PDB file of C-alpha atoms in Angstrom:
ATOM      1  CA  MET A 173     -12.291  -9.187  12.609  1.00 60.00           C
ATOM      2  CA  PRO A 174     -12.388  -5.502  13.626  1.00 75.00           C
ATOM      3  CA  ILE A 175     -10.444  -2.901  11.678  1.00 88.00           C
ATOM      4  CA  THR A 176      -7.470  -1.687  13.720  1.00 90.00           C
ATOM      5  CA  VAL A 177      -6.340   1.903  13.143  1.00 94.00           C
ATOM      6  CA  VAL A 178      -3.560   3.037  15.466  1.00 96.00           C
ATOM      7  CA  ALA A 179      -1.761   6.310  16.141  1.00 97.00           C
ATOM      8  CA  TYR A 180       1.157   7.149  13.851  1.00 97.00           C
ATOM      9  CA  ASP A 181       4.282   5.205  14.764  1.00 97.00           C
ATOM     10  CA  PRO A 182       7.589   6.983  14.014  1.00 97.00           C
ATOM     11  CA  ASP A 183       9.133   3.518  13.507  1.00 97.00           C
ATOM     12  CA  TRP A 184       7.120   2.953  10.297  1.00 98.00           C
ATOM     13  CA  PRO A 185       9.595   4.785   8.009  1.00 98.00           C
ATOM     14  CA  LEU A 186      12.464   2.738   9.502  1.00 98.00           C
ATOM     15  CA  ARG A 187      10.542  -0.497   8.946  1.00 97.00           C
ATOM     16  CA  PHE A 188       9.981   0.589   5.345  1.00 98.00           C
ATOM     17  CA  ARG A 189      13.663   1.425   4.773  1.00 98.00           C
ATOM     18  CA  ARG A 190      14.730  -1.967   6.113  1.00 97.00           C
ATOM     19  CA  GLU A 191      12.235  -3.751   3.875  1.00 97.00           C
ATOM     20  CA  ARG A 192      13.117  -1.613   0.859  1.00 98.00           C
ATOM     21  CA  ALA A 193      16.776  -2.671   1.195  1.00 98.00           C
ATOM     22  CA  VAL A 194      15.758  -6.334   1.036  1.00 97.00           C
ATOM     23  CA  LEU A 195      13.329  -5.788  -1.834  1.00 98.00           C
ATOM     24  CA  GLU A 196      15.807  -3.790  -3.888  1.00 98.00           C
ATOM     25  CA  GLU A 197      18.193  -6.727  -3.672  1.00 97.00           C
ATOM     26  CA  VAL A 198      15.728  -9.540  -4.416  1.00 97.00           C
ATOM     27  CA  LEU A 199      13.850  -7.601  -7.125  1.00 98.00           C
ATOM     28  CA  ALA A 200      16.991  -6.223  -8.800  1.00 98.00           C
ATOM     29  CA  PRO A 201      16.527  -8.202 -12.047  1.00 97.00           C
ATOM     30  CA  TRP A 202      13.100  -6.605 -12.625  1.00 98.00           C
ATOM     31  CA  LEU A 203      13.160  -3.326 -10.726  1.00 97.00           C
ATOM     32  CA  ALA A 204      12.644  -0.055 -12.618  1.00 96.00           C
ATOM     33  CA  GLY A 205      11.422   2.979 -10.743  1.00 93.00           C
ATOM     34  CA  GLY A 206      12.351   1.960  -7.233  1.00 96.00           C
ATOM     35  CA  VAL A 207      10.472   0.785  -4.169  1.00 98.00           C
ATOM     36  CA  HIS A 208       8.251   3.437  -2.580  1.00 98.00           C
ATOM     37  CA  HIS A 209       6.491   3.698   0.764  1.00 98.00           C
ATOM     38  CA  VAL A 210       2.808   4.474   0.127  1.00 98.00           C
ATOM     39  CA  GLY A 211      -0.396   4.283   2.103  1.00 96.00           C
ATOM     40  CA  SER A 212      -1.084   5.862   5.446  1.00 97.00           C
ATOM     41  CA  THR A 213       2.044   4.572   7.194  1.00 98.00           C
ATOM     42  CA  ALA A 214       3.996   6.718   4.704  1.00 98.00           C
ATOM     43  CA  VAL A 215       2.339   9.928   5.905  1.00 98.00           C
ATOM     44  CA  PRO A 216       3.911  11.419   9.050  1.00 97.00           C
ATOM     45  CA  GLY A 217       1.358  11.981  11.785  1.00 97.00           C
ATOM     46  CA  LEU A 218      -1.458   9.972  10.170  1.00 98.00           C
ATOM     47  CA  ALA A 219      -3.176   7.180  12.084  1.00 97.00           C
ATOM     48  CA  SER A 220      -3.185   3.938  10.116  1.00 96.00           C
ATOM     49  CA  LYS A 221      -3.686   0.246  10.042  1.00 94.00           C
ATOM     50  CA  PRO A 222      -0.171  -0.897  11.085  1.00 95.00           C
ATOM     51  CA  ILE A 223       0.749  -2.315   7.665  1.00 96.00           C
ATOM     52  CA  ILE A 224       3.703  -1.049   5.632  1.00 98.00           C
ATOM     53  CA  ASP A 225       2.323  -0.478   2.113  1.00 98.00           C
ATOM     54  CA  MET A 226       4.793  -0.382  -0.754  1.00 98.00           C
ATOM     55  CA  VAL A 227       4.783  -0.092  -4.518  1.00 98.00           C
ATOM     56  CA  ALA A 228       7.705  -1.274  -6.621  1.00 98.00           C
ATOM     57  CA  GLY A 229       8.181  -0.407 -10.267  1.00 98.00           C
ATOM     58  CA  VAL A 230       9.103  -3.178 -12.670  1.00 97.00           C
ATOM     59  CA  GLN A 231      10.196  -2.697 -16.281  1.00 95.00           C
ATOM     60  CA  ASP A 232       7.709  -5.257 -17.626  1.00 96.00           C
ATOM     61  CA  LEU A 233       5.000  -6.820 -15.469  1.00 96.00           C
ATOM     62  CA  ALA A 234       4.777 -10.063 -17.452  1.00 95.00           C
ATOM     63  CA  GLY A 235       8.551 -10.323 -17.442  1.00 97.00           C
ATOM     64  CA  ALA A 236       8.548  -9.927 -13.657  1.00 97.00           C
ATOM     65  CA  ALA A 237       6.402 -13.047 -13.094  1.00 96.00           C
ATOM     66  CA  PRO A 238       9.442 -14.977 -11.751  1.00 98.00           C
ATOM     67  CA  ALA A 239       9.558 -12.439  -8.903  1.00 97.00           C
ATOM     68  CA  ILE A 240       6.452 -14.143  -7.469  1.00 97.00           C
ATOM     69  CA  GLY A 241       8.526 -17.191  -6.510  1.00 97.00           C
ATOM     70  CA  VAL A 242      11.457 -15.112  -5.305  1.00 97.00           C
ATOM     71  CA  LEU A 243       9.194 -13.039  -3.059  1.00 98.00           C
ATOM     72  CA  ALA A 244       7.570 -16.230  -1.706  1.00 97.00           C
ATOM     73  CA  GLU A 245      11.017 -17.272  -0.471  1.00 96.00           C
ATOM     74  CA  HIS A 246      11.006 -14.054   1.573  1.00 95.00           C
ATOM     75  CA  GLY A 247       7.598 -14.664   3.151  1.00 94.00           C
ATOM     76  CA  TYR A 248       5.410 -12.784   0.658  1.00 97.00           C
ATOM     77  CA  VAL A 249       2.141 -14.364  -0.443  1.00 96.00           C
ATOM     78  CA  HIS A 250       0.831 -13.488  -3.902  1.00 97.00           C
ATOM     79  CA  ALA A 251      -2.901 -12.842  -4.277  1.00 94.00           C
ATOM     80  CA  PRO A 252      -5.017 -11.626  -7.214  1.00 87.00           C
ATOM     81  CA  HIS A 253      -5.422  -7.885  -7.588  1.00 81.00           C
ATOM     82  CA  ARG A 254      -5.563  -5.526 -10.541  1.00 82.00           C
ATOM     83  CA  PRO A 255      -4.882  -6.720 -14.075  1.00 84.00           C
ATOM     84  CA  ARG A 256      -1.703  -4.580 -14.373  1.00 90.00           C
ATOM     85  CA  ALA A 257      -0.205  -5.346 -10.950  1.00 95.00           C
ATOM     86  CA  TYR A 258       0.947  -8.200  -8.786  1.00 97.00           C
ATOM     87  CA  TRP A 259      -0.076  -7.878  -5.132  1.00 97.00           C
ATOM     88  CA  PHE A 260       1.585  -9.528  -2.148  1.00 97.00           C
ATOM     89  CA  TYR A 261       1.196  -9.556   1.602  1.00 96.00           C
ATOM     90  CA  ARG A 262       3.413 -10.729   4.407  1.00 95.00           C
ATOM     91  CA  THR A 263       2.278 -11.713   7.885  1.00 91.00           C
ATOM     92  CA  ALA A 264       3.913 -11.649  11.283  1.00 85.00           C
ATOM     93  CA  THR A 265       5.425 -14.880  12.531  1.00 78.00           C
ATOM     94  CA  ARG A 266       2.691 -17.056  14.071  1.00 76.00           C
ATOM     95  CA  SER A 267      -0.030 -14.589  13.126  1.00 78.00           C
ATOM     96  CA  ALA A 268      -2.480 -14.009  10.302  1.00 82.00           C
ATOM     97  CA  GLU A 269      -2.104 -10.237  10.695  1.00 87.00           C
ATOM     98  CA  HIS A 270      -0.590  -8.579   7.643  1.00 92.00           C
ATOM     99  CA  THR A 271       2.567  -6.580   8.328  1.00 95.00           C
ATOM    100  CA  HIS A 272       3.473  -5.600   4.753  1.00 97.00           C
ATOM    101  CA  HIS A 273       1.683  -5.107   1.448  1.00 97.00           C
ATOM    102  CA  LEU A 274       3.558  -4.860  -1.845  1.00 98.00           C
ATOM    103  CA  HIS A 275       2.364  -4.001  -5.335  1.00 98.00           C
ATOM    104  CA  LEU A 276       4.556  -4.689  -8.348  1.00 98.00           C
ATOM    105  CA  THR A 277       3.506  -2.577 -11.309  1.00 97.00           C
ATOM    106  CA  GLU A 278       5.003  -0.655 -14.167  1.00 97.00           C
ATOM    107  CA  PRO A 279       5.954   2.965 -13.430  1.00 97.00           C
ATOM    108  CA  GLY A 280       3.262   5.203 -14.874  1.00 94.00           C
ATOM    109  CA  SER A 281       0.463   2.632 -14.467  1.00 94.00           C
ATOM    110  CA  ASP A 282      -2.823   3.813 -12.944  1.00 93.00           C
ATOM    111  CA  LEU A 283      -1.976   2.136  -9.650  1.00 94.00           C
ATOM    112  CA  TRP A 284       1.509   3.697  -9.583  1.00 96.00           C
ATOM    113  CA  ARG A 285       0.205   7.200 -10.223  1.00 96.00           C
ATOM    114  CA  GLU A 286      -2.739   6.869  -7.812  1.00 95.00           C
ATOM    115  CA  ARG A 287      -0.706   5.585  -4.854  1.00 96.00           C
ATOM    116  CA  LEU A 288       2.094   8.133  -5.158  1.00 98.00           C
ATOM    117  CA  ALA A 289      -0.208  11.108  -5.834  1.00 97.00           C
ATOM    118  CA  PHE A 290      -2.498  10.265  -2.903  1.00 97.00           C
ATOM    119  CA  ARG A 291       0.440   9.868  -0.517  1.00 98.00           C
ATOM    120  CA  ASP A 292       1.981  13.141  -1.680  1.00 98.00           C
ATOM    121  CA  ALA A 293      -1.318  15.024  -1.349  1.00 97.00           C
ATOM    122  CA  LEU A 294      -1.708  13.872   2.262  1.00 98.00           C
ATOM    123  CA  ARG A 295       1.920  14.644   3.089  1.00 98.00           C
ATOM    124  CA  GLY A 296       1.547  18.160   1.709  1.00 97.00           C
ATOM    125  CA  ASN A 297      -1.778  19.190   3.243  1.00 97.00           C
ATOM    126  CA  PRO A 298      -2.307  18.955   7.034  1.00 97.00           C
ATOM    127  CA  ALA A 299      -6.048  19.754   6.776  1.00 97.00           C
ATOM    128  CA  LEU A 300      -6.559  16.986   4.231  1.00 97.00           C
ATOM    129  CA  ARG A 301      -4.539  14.599   6.397  1.00 97.00           C
ATOM    130  CA  GLN A 302      -6.737  15.393   9.416  1.00 97.00           C
ATOM    131  CA  GLU A 303      -9.921  14.945   7.371  1.00 97.00           C
ATOM    132  CA  TYR A 304      -8.717  11.563   6.146  1.00 97.00           C
ATOM    133  CA  GLN A 305      -7.712  10.467   9.635  1.00 97.00           C
ATOM    134  CA  ALA A 306     -11.149  11.351  11.008  1.00 97.00           C
ATOM    135  CA  LEU A 307     -12.786   9.372   8.200  1.00 96.00           C
ATOM    136  CA  LYS A 308     -10.545   6.349   8.787  1.00 95.00           C
ATOM    137  CA  LEU A 309     -11.193   6.318  12.523  1.00 95.00           C
ATOM    138  CA  SER A 310     -14.941   6.633  12.008  1.00 94.00           C
ATOM    139  CA  LEU A 311     -15.014   3.862   9.413  1.00 93.00           C
ATOM    140  CA  ALA A 312     -12.865   1.581  11.566  1.00 92.00           C
ATOM    141  CA  GLU A 313     -15.497   1.840  14.302  1.00 92.00           C
ATOM    142  CA  SER A 314     -18.367   1.046  11.945  1.00 92.00           C
ATOM    143  CA  HIS A 315     -16.833  -1.798   9.893  1.00 89.00           C
ATOM    144  CA  ASP A 316     -15.750  -5.314  10.760  1.00 84.00           C
ATOM    145  CA  VAL A 317     -14.677  -6.181   7.213  1.00 84.00           C
ATOM    146  CA  VAL A 318     -11.772  -4.462   5.460  1.00 85.00           C
ATOM    147  CA  ASP A 319     -13.534  -4.496   2.073  1.00 86.00           C
ATOM    148  CA  GLY A 320     -16.339  -2.248   3.368  1.00 88.00           C
ATOM    149  CA  TYR A 321     -13.868   0.002   5.160  1.00 92.00           C
ATOM    150  CA  THR A 322     -11.841   0.392   1.969  1.00 89.00           C
ATOM    151  CA  ALA A 323     -14.906   0.903  -0.236  1.00 89.00           C
ATOM    152  CA  ASP A 324     -16.203   3.655   2.025  1.00 92.00           C
ATOM    153  CA  LYS A 325     -12.897   5.556   1.741  1.00 95.00           C
ATOM    154  CA  ARG A 326     -13.084   5.484  -2.065  1.00 93.00           C
ATOM    155  CA  GLY A 327     -15.050   8.739  -2.468  1.00 93.00           C
ATOM    156  CA  PHE A 328     -12.475  10.638  -0.432  1.00 96.00           C
ATOM    157  CA  VAL A 329      -9.608   9.080  -2.373  1.00 96.00           C
ATOM    158  CA  ALA A 330     -11.296   9.915  -5.686  1.00 95.00           C
ATOM    159  CA  ARG A 331     -11.747  13.557  -4.620  1.00 96.00           C
ATOM    160  CA  VAL A 332      -8.099  13.905  -3.579  1.00 96.00           C
ATOM    161  CA  LEU A 333      -6.858  12.309  -6.789  1.00 96.00           C
ATOM    162  CA  ALA A 334      -9.168  14.476  -8.905  1.00 95.00           C
ATOM    163  CA  SER A 335      -7.546  17.551  -7.366  1.00 94.00           C
ATOM    164  CA  ALA A 336      -4.219  16.132  -8.633  1.00 93.00           C
ATOM    165  CA  GLY A 337      -5.680  15.612 -12.124  1.00 94.00           C
ATOM    166  CA  ILE A 338      -6.067  11.847 -11.759  1.00 94.00           C
ATOM    167  CA  THR A 339      -9.332   9.975 -12.280  1.00 92.00           C
ATOM    168  CA  LEU A 340      -9.526   7.011  -9.923  1.00 87.00           C
ATOM    169  CA  ALA A 341      -9.711   3.898 -12.083  1.00 74.00           C
ATOM    170  CA  PRO A 342     -12.819   1.774 -11.518  1.00 74.00           C
ATOM    171  CA  ARG A 343     -12.136  -1.055  -9.130  1.00 69.00           C
ATOM    172  CA  PRO A 344     -12.118  -4.309 -11.110  1.00 60.00           C
ATOM    173  CA  ALA A 345     -13.866  -7.372  -9.749  1.00 56.00           C
ATOM    174  CA  THR A 346     -11.456  -9.689  -7.957  1.00 50.00           C
ATOM    175  CA  PRO A 347     -11.116 -12.990  -9.865  1.00 46.00           C
TER     176      PRO A 347
END
């Protein structure tokens, strides 16, 4: 399946706010640190895969395990990810296309710091944003598999995070 990167859609922040309202309610027993819009759809003007990426802070990841079932009732599918995070996706009705991604993790975790710092760096630097967009568009043309597309962005992400004083954690093997 080809990688689809589309022009920035000013509706993405609204879609995030609507979803955040739902998530804040259903995750209330575990939430600590809020629900944040991350990824390219969170960066005004940046072309992106049309998926709303979010990270939600939970007080204790193990203690938030019951949220997996609660989120399933709201259309989220849990899939393996990093050891210190739960990852979910949601698809459009009658489609396999992902519309939302959600990470649950503890505030201050590697994933938490990486996602927020990368988003903030792109929001604050138009030249960096343009460089990243050019890379994404080029990679989308040359990849049919999202894993290769994502892997080939890793060097750029690591460089941006290093400038924020964050070392990109090695990517663990998926179980």
